[in-house]
Amino acid sequence: MAGGVGRAIGVTGARGGMCGQVMRISDALMLGWFGQLGGEDWSDVRALRGELDAGGEGPLAFKQSLAGAIVNRFHGPGAAGEAAGHFQRVVQRKELPDAIAEHQLPLGESGELGLLALIEALDFASSRSEARRLVAQGGVRLDGEGVNDPTLRLAAGQFLLQVGKRRFARVTL
């Protein structure tokens, strides 16, 4: 499984995505996840939780520890540091990821490509209707600027497309 479904975390997914999935576990569920996937027994988990609460770090530090244990378990020692850096950069600080996929797409006969068609062609949405909803909800950015016009047509050039918080593409038309 490449991604998370419901409360599942895909063990074959990218380390950055895995880290993000762990960070989205609710505070109420994370203690159980730590015990099952973090490889710790319950007494160790309770002791760690007590240390985090006493230090004032709370659930965020606990989730970071859980994410580190899970990412290292499935991607090898040291993988958690890279995944945590990606999560902090992209999700918490809202910066660009280090690696962004590059795509080259043809223009239509009119010399333009519609934004919704672009989003669909990159598999950032399963249909143009879904792409339209993403635009309407403010979930699409082009070259760092929010896009609110689903009828936008793009001419030849290079663009940085962001859909949602975690999907990025450099596109040449």
Short mmCIF file of N, CA and C in Angstrom, two decimals:
data_model
loop_
_atom_site.label_atom_id
_atom_site.label_comp_id
_atom_site.label_asym_id
_atom_site.label_seq_id
_atom_site.Cartn_x
_atom_site.Cartn_y
_atom_site.Cartn_z
N MET A 1 0.85 -1.16 0.00
CA MET A 1 0.00 0.00 0.00
C MET A 1 0.90 1.23 0.00
N ALA A 2 0.64 2.16 -0.89
CA ALA A 2 1.50 3.32 -1.03
C ALA A 2 1.10 4.46 -0.11
N GLY A 3 -0.09 4.50 0.35
CA GLY A 3 -0.52 5.60 1.20
C GLY A 3 -1.42 5.11 2.30
N GLY A 4 -1.83 6.02 3.15
CA GLY A 4 -2.67 5.65 4.27
C GLY A 4 -4.13 5.61 3.87
N VAL A 5 -4.87 4.68 4.44
CA VAL A 5 -6.30 4.59 4.21
C VAL A 5 -6.95 4.60 5.58
N GLY A 6 -7.79 5.61 5.84
CA GLY A 6 -8.41 5.70 7.15
C GLY A 6 -7.36 5.83 8.22
N ARG A 7 -7.28 4.85 9.09
CA ARG A 7 -6.29 4.88 10.16
C ARG A 7 -5.06 4.06 9.83
N ALA A 8 -4.91 3.66 8.58
CA ALA A 8 -3.76 2.84 8.18
C ALA A 8 -2.61 3.72 7.72
N ILE A 9 -1.41 3.22 7.90
CA ILE A 9 -0.21 3.89 7.40
C ILE A 9 0.46 2.91 6.45
N GLY A 10 0.65 3.32 5.20
CA GLY A 10 1.28 2.46 4.22
C GLY A 10 2.75 2.24 4.54
N VAL A 11 3.16 1.00 4.70
CA VAL A 11 4.53 0.70 5.09
C VAL A 11 5.48 0.74 3.90
N THR A 12 4.97 0.81 2.68
CA THR A 12 5.84 0.88 1.51
C THR A 12 5.89 2.29 0.94
N GLY A 13 5.23 3.22 1.58
CA GLY A 13 5.20 4.59 1.09
C GLY A 13 6.49 5.34 1.36
N ALA A 14 6.57 6.53 0.80
CA ALA A 14 7.74 7.38 1.01
C ALA A 14 7.85 7.75 2.48
N ARG A 15 9.08 7.93 2.94
CA ARG A 15 9.29 8.22 4.36
C ARG A 15 8.65 9.53 4.77
N GLY A 16 8.67 10.54 3.91
CA GLY A 16 8.04 11.82 4.25
C GLY A 16 6.54 11.69 4.40
N GLY A 17 5.93 10.92 3.50
CA GLY A 17 4.49 10.68 3.59
C GLY A 17 4.12 9.88 4.83
N MET A 18 4.96 8.91 5.15
CA MET A 18 4.72 8.08 6.34
C MET A 18 4.78 8.95 7.59
N CYS A 19 5.77 9.83 7.65
CA CYS A 19 5.91 10.72 8.80
C CYS A 19 4.67 11.61 8.92
N GLY A 20 4.20 12.15 7.82
CA GLY A 20 3.01 13.00 7.84
C GLY A 20 1.77 12.25 8.29
N GLN A 21 1.65 10.99 7.86
CA GLN A 21 0.50 10.18 8.28
C GLN A 21 0.53 9.95 9.78
N VAL A 22 1.70 9.70 10.32
CA VAL A 22 1.82 9.50 11.77
C VAL A 22 1.46 10.79 12.50
N MET A 23 1.92 11.93 11.99
CA MET A 23 1.65 13.21 12.65
C MET A 23 0.16 13.55 12.65
N ARG A 24 -0.61 12.94 11.75
CA ARG A 24 -2.05 13.19 11.70
C ARG A 24 -2.87 12.25 12.58
N ILE A 25 -2.20 11.32 13.26
CA ILE A 25 -2.92 10.44 14.19
C ILE A 25 -3.46 11.29 15.33
N SER A 26 -4.70 11.04 15.70
CA SER A 26 -5.29 11.83 16.79
C SER A 26 -4.55 11.57 18.09
N ASP A 27 -4.56 12.57 18.96
CA ASP A 27 -3.89 12.44 20.26
C ASP A 27 -4.44 11.25 21.03
N ALA A 28 -5.75 11.01 20.91
CA ALA A 28 -6.38 9.92 21.65
C ALA A 28 -5.89 8.54 21.20
N LEU A 29 -5.52 8.41 19.92
CA LEU A 29 -5.11 7.11 19.39
C LEU A 29 -3.61 6.86 19.42
N MET A 30 -2.82 7.92 19.55
CA MET A 30 -1.38 7.74 19.33
C MET A 30 -0.70 6.86 20.37
N LEU A 31 -1.16 6.81 21.60
CA LEU A 31 -0.52 5.96 22.60
C LEU A 31 -0.60 4.49 22.17
N GLY A 32 -1.75 4.07 21.68
CA GLY A 32 -1.90 2.70 21.19
C GLY A 32 -1.02 2.42 19.99
N TRP A 33 -0.93 3.37 19.07
CA TRP A 33 -0.08 3.21 17.89
C TRP A 33 1.37 3.07 18.31
N PHE A 34 1.80 3.87 19.26
CA PHE A 34 3.19 3.82 19.70
C PHE A 34 3.51 2.44 20.24
N GLY A 35 2.61 1.91 21.04
CA GLY A 35 2.84 0.59 21.62
C GLY A 35 2.88 -0.51 20.58
N GLN A 36 2.06 -0.38 19.52
CA GLN A 36 1.99 -1.44 18.53
C GLN A 36 3.06 -1.31 17.44
N LEU A 37 3.31 -0.12 16.95
CA LEU A 37 4.23 0.05 15.83
C LEU A 37 5.59 0.61 16.22
N GLY A 38 5.65 1.27 17.35
CA GLY A 38 6.92 1.85 17.75
C GLY A 38 7.86 0.83 18.36
N GLY A 39 7.35 -0.37 18.62
CA GLY A 39 8.20 -1.42 19.14
C GLY A 39 8.48 -1.30 20.62
N GLU A 40 7.74 -0.50 21.31
CA GLU A 40 7.96 -0.31 22.74
C GLU A 40 6.91 -1.10 23.52
N ASP A 41 7.27 -1.54 24.73
CA ASP A 41 6.23 -2.16 25.55
C ASP A 41 5.49 -1.06 26.30
N TRP A 42 4.33 -1.40 26.85
CA TRP A 42 3.46 -0.39 27.44
C TRP A 42 4.12 0.37 28.58
N SER A 43 4.95 -0.29 29.39
CA SER A 43 5.57 0.43 30.49
C SER A 43 6.52 1.51 29.96
N ASP A 44 7.26 1.20 28.87
CA ASP A 44 8.14 2.20 28.27
C ASP A 44 7.34 3.35 27.69
N VAL A 45 6.21 3.02 27.07
CA VAL A 45 5.36 4.05 26.46
C VAL A 45 4.80 4.97 27.54
N ARG A 46 4.31 4.38 28.62
CA ARG A 46 3.76 5.20 29.70
C ARG A 46 4.84 6.09 30.32
N ALA A 47 6.05 5.55 30.48
CA ALA A 47 7.15 6.34 31.04
C ALA A 47 7.51 7.49 30.11
N LEU A 48 7.58 7.21 28.80
CA LEU A 48 7.89 8.27 27.83
C LEU A 48 6.81 9.33 27.85
N ARG A 49 5.56 8.91 27.91
CA ARG A 49 4.45 9.86 27.93
C ARG A 49 4.55 10.74 29.18
N GLY A 50 4.88 10.14 30.31
CA GLY A 50 5.03 10.92 31.53
C GLY A 50 6.16 11.92 31.42
N GLU A 51 7.28 11.53 30.82
CA GLU A 51 8.41 12.43 30.63
C GLU A 51 8.03 13.60 29.73
N LEU A 52 7.32 13.31 28.65
CA LEU A 52 6.92 14.37 27.72
C LEU A 52 5.95 15.34 28.37
N ASP A 53 4.99 14.79 29.12
CA ASP A 53 4.03 15.66 29.80
C ASP A 53 4.71 16.51 30.86
N ALA A 54 5.66 15.92 31.60
CA ALA A 54 6.36 16.65 32.66
C ALA A 54 7.24 17.75 32.06
N GLY A 55 7.79 17.49 30.87
CA GLY A 55 8.64 18.47 30.22
C GLY A 55 7.87 19.54 29.48
N GLY A 56 6.55 19.43 29.48
CA GLY A 56 5.72 20.43 28.82
C GLY A 56 5.70 20.29 27.30
N GLU A 57 6.27 19.20 26.77
CA GLU A 57 6.32 19.06 25.32
C GLU A 57 5.01 18.54 24.76
N GLY A 58 4.29 17.74 25.51
CA GLY A 58 2.97 17.28 25.14
C GLY A 58 2.91 16.40 23.90
N PRO A 59 1.75 16.35 23.27
CA PRO A 59 1.50 15.40 22.19
C PRO A 59 2.39 15.58 20.97
N LEU A 60 2.82 16.78 20.62
CA LEU A 60 3.63 16.97 19.42
C LEU A 60 4.95 16.21 19.53
N ALA A 61 5.64 16.34 20.63
CA ALA A 61 6.91 15.63 20.80
C ALA A 61 6.68 14.12 20.83
N PHE A 62 5.57 13.70 21.42
CA PHE A 62 5.25 12.28 21.48
C PHE A 62 5.03 11.75 20.06
N LYS A 63 4.29 12.51 19.23
CA LYS A 63 4.04 12.11 17.84
C LYS A 63 5.34 12.09 17.05
N GLN A 64 6.22 13.05 17.29
CA GLN A 64 7.50 13.07 16.58
C GLN A 64 8.31 11.83 16.93
N SER A 65 8.28 11.44 18.19
CA SER A 65 8.99 10.24 18.61
C SER A 65 8.38 9.00 17.96
N LEU A 66 7.06 8.95 17.92
CA LEU A 66 6.35 7.84 17.27
C LEU A 66 6.68 7.80 15.78
N ALA A 67 6.63 8.95 15.11
CA ALA A 67 6.95 9.00 13.68
C ALA A 67 8.37 8.52 13.43
N GLY A 68 9.30 8.94 14.27
CA GLY A 68 10.69 8.51 14.12
C GLY A 68 10.84 7.01 14.25
N ALA A 69 10.17 6.45 15.24
CA ALA A 69 10.27 5.00 15.45
C ALA A 69 9.69 4.23 14.27
N ILE A 70 8.56 4.68 13.75
CA ILE A 70 7.92 3.97 12.64
C ILE A 70 8.71 4.12 11.35
N VAL A 71 9.14 5.34 11.03
CA VAL A 71 9.90 5.56 9.79
C VAL A 71 11.22 4.78 9.84
N ASN A 72 11.92 4.81 10.96
CA ASN A 72 13.17 4.05 11.07
C ASN A 72 12.92 2.55 10.96
N ARG A 73 11.80 2.10 11.48
CA ARG A 73 11.51 0.67 11.44
C ARG A 73 11.33 0.17 10.01
N PHE A 74 10.67 0.97 9.16
CA PHE A 74 10.37 0.52 7.81
C PHE A 74 11.34 1.04 6.75
N HIS A 75 12.11 2.08 7.06
CA HIS A 75 13.03 2.65 6.07
C HIS A 75 14.49 2.61 6.52
N GLY A 76 14.75 2.07 7.69
CA GLY A 76 16.13 1.92 8.15
C GLY A 76 16.56 3.05 9.07
N PRO A 77 17.61 2.79 9.83
CA PRO A 77 18.12 3.77 10.79
C PRO A 77 18.49 5.08 10.09
N GLY A 78 18.12 6.16 10.70
CA GLY A 78 18.45 7.48 10.17
C GLY A 78 17.41 8.06 9.22
N ALA A 79 16.48 7.25 8.74
CA ALA A 79 15.48 7.74 7.79
C ALA A 79 14.54 8.75 8.43
N ALA A 80 14.35 8.64 9.72
CA ALA A 80 13.41 9.53 10.41
C ALA A 80 13.86 10.98 10.36
N GLY A 81 15.15 11.23 10.43
CA GLY A 81 15.64 12.61 10.39
C GLY A 81 15.28 13.30 9.09
N GLU A 82 15.46 12.61 7.98
CA GLU A 82 15.10 13.17 6.67
C GLU A 82 13.59 13.39 6.57
N ALA A 83 12.82 12.42 7.03
CA ALA A 83 11.36 12.53 6.97
C ALA A 83 10.86 13.67 7.85
N ALA A 84 11.43 13.81 9.04
CA ALA A 84 11.02 14.89 9.94
C ALA A 84 11.37 16.25 9.34
N GLY A 85 12.53 16.34 8.71
CA GLY A 85 12.91 17.59 8.05
C GLY A 85 11.95 17.96 6.95
N HIS A 86 11.55 16.97 6.15
CA HIS A 86 10.57 17.21 5.08
C HIS A 86 9.24 17.67 5.66
N PHE A 87 8.77 17.00 6.70
CA PHE A 87 7.49 17.36 7.33
C PHE A 87 7.54 18.78 7.88
N GLN A 88 8.60 19.11 8.59
CA GLN A 88 8.71 20.46 9.17
C GLN A 88 8.76 21.52 8.08
N ARG A 89 9.52 21.25 7.02
CA ARG A 89 9.69 22.21 5.94
C ARG A 89 8.37 22.43 5.18
N VAL A 90 7.73 21.34 4.76
CA VAL A 90 6.57 21.44 3.87
C VAL A 90 5.27 21.70 4.64
N VAL A 91 5.05 20.99 5.72
CA VAL A 91 3.77 21.10 6.42
C VAL A 91 3.77 22.20 7.47
N GLN A 92 4.79 22.21 8.32
CA GLN A 92 4.78 23.17 9.42
C GLN A 92 5.19 24.58 8.97
N ARG A 93 6.26 24.69 8.18
CA ARG A 93 6.73 26.02 7.76
C ARG A 93 6.19 26.44 6.39
N LYS A 94 5.46 25.52 5.73
CA LYS A 94 4.84 25.77 4.43
C LYS A 94 5.85 26.21 3.36
N GLU A 95 7.03 25.59 3.39
CA GLU A 95 8.06 25.84 2.39
C GLU A 95 7.97 24.77 1.30
N LEU A 96 8.73 24.96 0.25
CA LEU A 96 8.75 23.98 -0.84
C LEU A 96 9.56 22.76 -0.42
N PRO A 97 9.15 21.58 -0.88
CA PRO A 97 9.96 20.39 -0.61
C PRO A 97 11.27 20.45 -1.39
N ASP A 98 12.24 19.67 -0.97
CA ASP A 98 13.53 19.63 -1.66
C ASP A 98 13.39 19.10 -3.09
N ALA A 99 12.60 18.06 -3.26
CA ALA A 99 12.43 17.44 -4.58
C ALA A 99 11.01 17.67 -5.07
N ILE A 100 10.90 18.27 -6.24
CA ILE A 100 9.59 18.49 -6.85
C ILE A 100 9.62 17.85 -8.23
N ALA A 101 8.63 17.02 -8.50
CA ALA A 101 8.56 16.34 -9.80
C ALA A 101 8.40 17.37 -10.92
N GLU A 102 9.09 17.11 -12.03
CA GLU A 102 9.02 17.99 -13.19
C GLU A 102 8.25 17.29 -14.30
N HIS A 103 7.37 18.04 -14.95
CA HIS A 103 6.53 17.50 -16.02
C HIS A 103 6.55 18.43 -17.21
N GLN A 104 6.48 17.85 -18.39
CA GLN A 104 6.36 18.64 -19.60
C GLN A 104 5.08 18.16 -20.28
N LEU A 105 4.16 19.10 -20.53
CA LEU A 105 2.87 18.76 -21.11
C LEU A 105 2.65 19.58 -22.38
N PRO A 106 1.96 18.99 -23.35
CA PRO A 106 1.69 19.73 -24.58
C PRO A 106 0.52 20.71 -24.39
N LEU A 107 0.56 21.79 -25.14
CA LEU A 107 -0.55 22.74 -25.16
C LEU A 107 -1.61 22.22 -26.12
N GLY A 108 -2.81 22.70 -25.96
CA GLY A 108 -3.88 22.35 -26.88
C GLY A 108 -3.70 23.06 -28.21
N GLU A 109 -4.61 22.82 -29.14
CA GLU A 109 -4.53 23.47 -30.45
C GLU A 109 -4.61 24.98 -30.36
N SER A 110 -5.21 25.47 -29.29
CA SER A 110 -5.35 26.92 -29.10
C SER A 110 -4.07 27.55 -28.55
N GLY A 111 -3.07 26.72 -28.22
CA GLY A 111 -1.83 27.23 -27.65
C GLY A 111 -1.94 27.46 -26.15
N GLU A 112 -2.96 26.88 -25.52
CA GLU A 112 -3.20 27.03 -24.08
C GLU A 112 -3.60 25.68 -23.49
N LEU A 113 -3.56 25.62 -22.17
CA LEU A 113 -4.03 24.44 -21.44
C LEU A 113 -4.82 24.94 -20.24
N GLY A 114 -6.00 24.41 -20.06
CA GLY A 114 -6.84 24.81 -18.93
C GLY A 114 -6.27 24.31 -17.61
N LEU A 115 -6.43 25.12 -16.57
CA LEU A 115 -5.94 24.75 -15.24
C LEU A 115 -6.53 23.43 -14.77
N LEU A 116 -7.82 23.23 -14.96
CA LEU A 116 -8.46 22.00 -14.50
C LEU A 116 -7.90 20.79 -15.23
N ALA A 117 -7.66 20.94 -16.53
CA ALA A 117 -7.07 19.85 -17.32
C ALA A 117 -5.66 19.54 -16.82
N LEU A 118 -4.90 20.58 -16.47
CA LEU A 118 -3.55 20.40 -15.94
C LEU A 118 -3.58 19.63 -14.64
N ILE A 119 -4.45 20.02 -13.73
CA ILE A 119 -4.55 19.34 -12.43
C ILE A 119 -4.92 17.87 -12.62
N GLU A 120 -5.85 17.62 -13.53
CA GLU A 120 -6.26 16.24 -13.80
C GLU A 120 -5.14 15.45 -14.48
N ALA A 121 -4.43 16.06 -15.43
CA ALA A 121 -3.35 15.37 -16.14
C ALA A 121 -2.22 14.96 -15.20
N LEU A 122 -2.00 15.72 -14.16
CA LEU A 122 -0.96 15.40 -13.19
C LEU A 122 -1.43 14.42 -12.11
N ASP A 123 -2.67 13.97 -12.20
CA ASP A 123 -3.28 13.08 -11.21
C ASP A 123 -3.36 13.71 -9.84
N PHE A 124 -3.49 15.04 -9.79
CA PHE A 124 -3.71 15.74 -8.53
C PHE A 124 -5.19 15.77 -8.20
N ALA A 125 -6.01 15.37 -9.15
CA ALA A 125 -7.45 15.23 -8.95
C ALA A 125 -7.91 14.12 -9.89
N SER A 126 -8.92 13.39 -9.47
CA SER A 126 -9.39 12.26 -10.28
C SER A 126 -10.30 12.70 -11.42
N SER A 127 -10.80 13.93 -11.37
CA SER A 127 -11.68 14.43 -12.42
C SER A 127 -11.61 15.95 -12.45
N ARG A 128 -12.15 16.52 -13.50
CA ARG A 128 -12.18 17.99 -13.57
C ARG A 128 -13.14 18.56 -12.53
N SER A 129 -14.17 17.80 -12.20
CA SER A 129 -15.09 18.26 -11.15
C SER A 129 -14.37 18.37 -9.81
N GLU A 130 -13.55 17.37 -9.50
CA GLU A 130 -12.77 17.43 -8.27
C GLU A 130 -11.77 18.58 -8.32
N ALA A 131 -11.14 18.78 -9.47
CA ALA A 131 -10.20 19.90 -9.63
C ALA A 131 -10.91 21.23 -9.42
N ARG A 132 -12.12 21.35 -9.96
CA ARG A 132 -12.90 22.58 -9.79
C ARG A 132 -13.20 22.83 -8.31
N ARG A 133 -13.53 21.78 -7.57
CA ARG A 133 -13.79 21.91 -6.13
C ARG A 133 -12.53 22.35 -5.39
N LEU A 134 -11.38 21.79 -5.77
CA LEU A 134 -10.12 22.19 -5.13
C LEU A 134 -9.84 23.67 -5.35
N VAL A 135 -10.07 24.15 -6.57
CA VAL A 135 -9.87 25.58 -6.86
C VAL A 135 -10.84 26.41 -6.04
N ALA A 136 -12.11 26.01 -6.02
CA ALA A 136 -13.13 26.77 -5.28
C ALA A 136 -12.84 26.82 -3.78
N GLN A 137 -12.21 25.78 -3.25
CA GLN A 137 -11.91 25.72 -1.82
C GLN A 137 -10.59 26.39 -1.48
N GLY A 138 -9.92 26.99 -2.47
CA GLY A 138 -8.66 27.68 -2.22
C GLY A 138 -7.47 26.75 -2.08
N GLY A 139 -7.57 25.55 -2.62
CA GLY A 139 -6.50 24.57 -2.47
C GLY A 139 -5.52 24.51 -3.61
N VAL A 140 -5.53 25.51 -4.51
CA VAL A 140 -4.63 25.48 -5.67
C VAL A 140 -3.82 26.78 -5.70
N ARG A 141 -2.51 26.61 -5.88
CA ARG A 141 -1.61 27.75 -6.00
C ARG A 141 -0.78 27.57 -7.27
N LEU A 142 -0.56 28.67 -7.96
CA LEU A 142 0.26 28.67 -9.17
C LEU A 142 1.34 29.71 -8.98
N ASP A 143 2.59 29.27 -9.03
CA ASP A 143 3.74 30.14 -8.78
C ASP A 143 3.59 30.90 -7.45
N GLY A 144 3.09 30.20 -6.44
CA GLY A 144 2.99 30.76 -5.10
C GLY A 144 1.76 31.59 -4.83
N GLU A 145 0.94 31.84 -5.84
CA GLU A 145 -0.26 32.67 -5.68
C GLU A 145 -1.51 31.80 -5.73
N GLY A 146 -2.47 32.07 -4.85
CA GLY A 146 -3.72 31.34 -4.85
C GLY A 146 -4.48 31.57 -6.14
N VAL A 147 -5.12 30.53 -6.63
CA VAL A 147 -5.91 30.61 -7.86
C VAL A 147 -7.36 30.38 -7.48
N ASN A 148 -8.24 31.29 -7.90
CA ASN A 148 -9.67 31.11 -7.60
C ASN A 148 -10.52 31.07 -8.86
N ASP A 149 -9.89 31.04 -10.03
CA ASP A 149 -10.61 31.01 -11.30
C ASP A 149 -10.44 29.64 -11.96
N PRO A 150 -11.47 28.80 -11.91
CA PRO A 150 -11.34 27.47 -12.51
C PRO A 150 -11.27 27.50 -14.04
N THR A 151 -11.58 28.65 -14.65
CA THR A 151 -11.53 28.74 -16.11
C THR A 151 -10.18 29.25 -16.61
N LEU A 152 -9.22 29.43 -15.71
CA LEU A 152 -7.90 29.94 -16.07
C LEU A 152 -7.26 29.06 -17.13
N ARG A 153 -6.70 29.70 -18.15
CA ARG A 153 -6.00 29.00 -19.22
C ARG A 153 -4.54 29.45 -19.20
N LEU A 154 -3.65 28.50 -19.34
CA LEU A 154 -2.23 28.77 -19.27
C LEU A 154 -1.60 28.69 -20.65
N ALA A 155 -0.76 29.68 -20.96
CA ALA A 155 -0.02 29.70 -22.22
C ALA A 155 1.34 29.03 -21.99
N ALA A 156 2.16 28.97 -23.03
CA ALA A 156 3.48 28.36 -22.92
C ALA A 156 4.28 29.02 -21.81
N GLY A 157 5.01 28.22 -21.06
CA GLY A 157 5.84 28.74 -19.98
C GLY A 157 6.13 27.68 -18.95
N GLN A 158 6.78 28.10 -17.87
CA GLN A 158 7.09 27.21 -16.76
C GLN A 158 6.31 27.67 -15.53
N PHE A 159 5.76 26.70 -14.81
CA PHE A 159 4.91 27.02 -13.67
C PHE A 159 5.22 26.07 -12.51
N LEU A 160 5.02 26.58 -11.31
CA LEU A 160 5.06 25.75 -10.11
C LEU A 160 3.62 25.61 -9.63
N LEU A 161 3.11 24.39 -9.66
CA LEU A 161 1.73 24.12 -9.26
C LEU A 161 1.73 23.43 -7.91
N GLN A 162 0.88 23.93 -7.00
CA GLN A 162 0.68 23.28 -5.71
C GLN A 162 -0.80 23.02 -5.56
N VAL A 163 -1.14 21.79 -5.24
CA VAL A 163 -2.53 21.41 -5.00
C VAL A 163 -2.59 20.81 -3.60
N GLY A 164 -3.36 21.44 -2.74
CA GLY A 164 -3.39 21.02 -1.35
C GLY A 164 -2.10 21.43 -0.66
N LYS A 165 -1.80 20.78 0.44
CA LYS A 165 -0.60 21.14 1.20
C LYS A 165 0.63 20.38 0.76
N ARG A 166 0.45 19.22 0.10
CA ARG A 166 1.59 18.35 -0.10
C ARG A 166 1.84 17.91 -1.54
N ARG A 167 1.09 18.40 -2.49
CA ARG A 167 1.30 17.97 -3.88
C ARG A 167 1.86 19.14 -4.68
N PHE A 168 3.05 18.94 -5.23
CA PHE A 168 3.75 19.97 -5.98
C PHE A 168 4.21 19.41 -7.32
N ALA A 169 4.28 20.29 -8.32
CA ALA A 169 4.83 19.90 -9.62
C ALA A 169 5.39 21.13 -10.31
N ARG A 170 6.53 20.96 -10.95
CA ARG A 170 7.07 22.00 -11.85
C ARG A 170 6.63 21.57 -13.25
N VAL A 171 5.94 22.46 -13.92
CA VAL A 171 5.33 22.13 -15.20
C VAL A 171 5.85 23.05 -16.28
N THR A 172 6.24 22.45 -17.40
CA THR A 172 6.61 23.21 -18.59
C THR A 172 5.56 22.93 -19.64
N LEU A 173 4.94 23.98 -20.14
CA LEU A 173 3.93 23.84 -21.19
C LEU A 173 4.50 24.35 -22.50
#
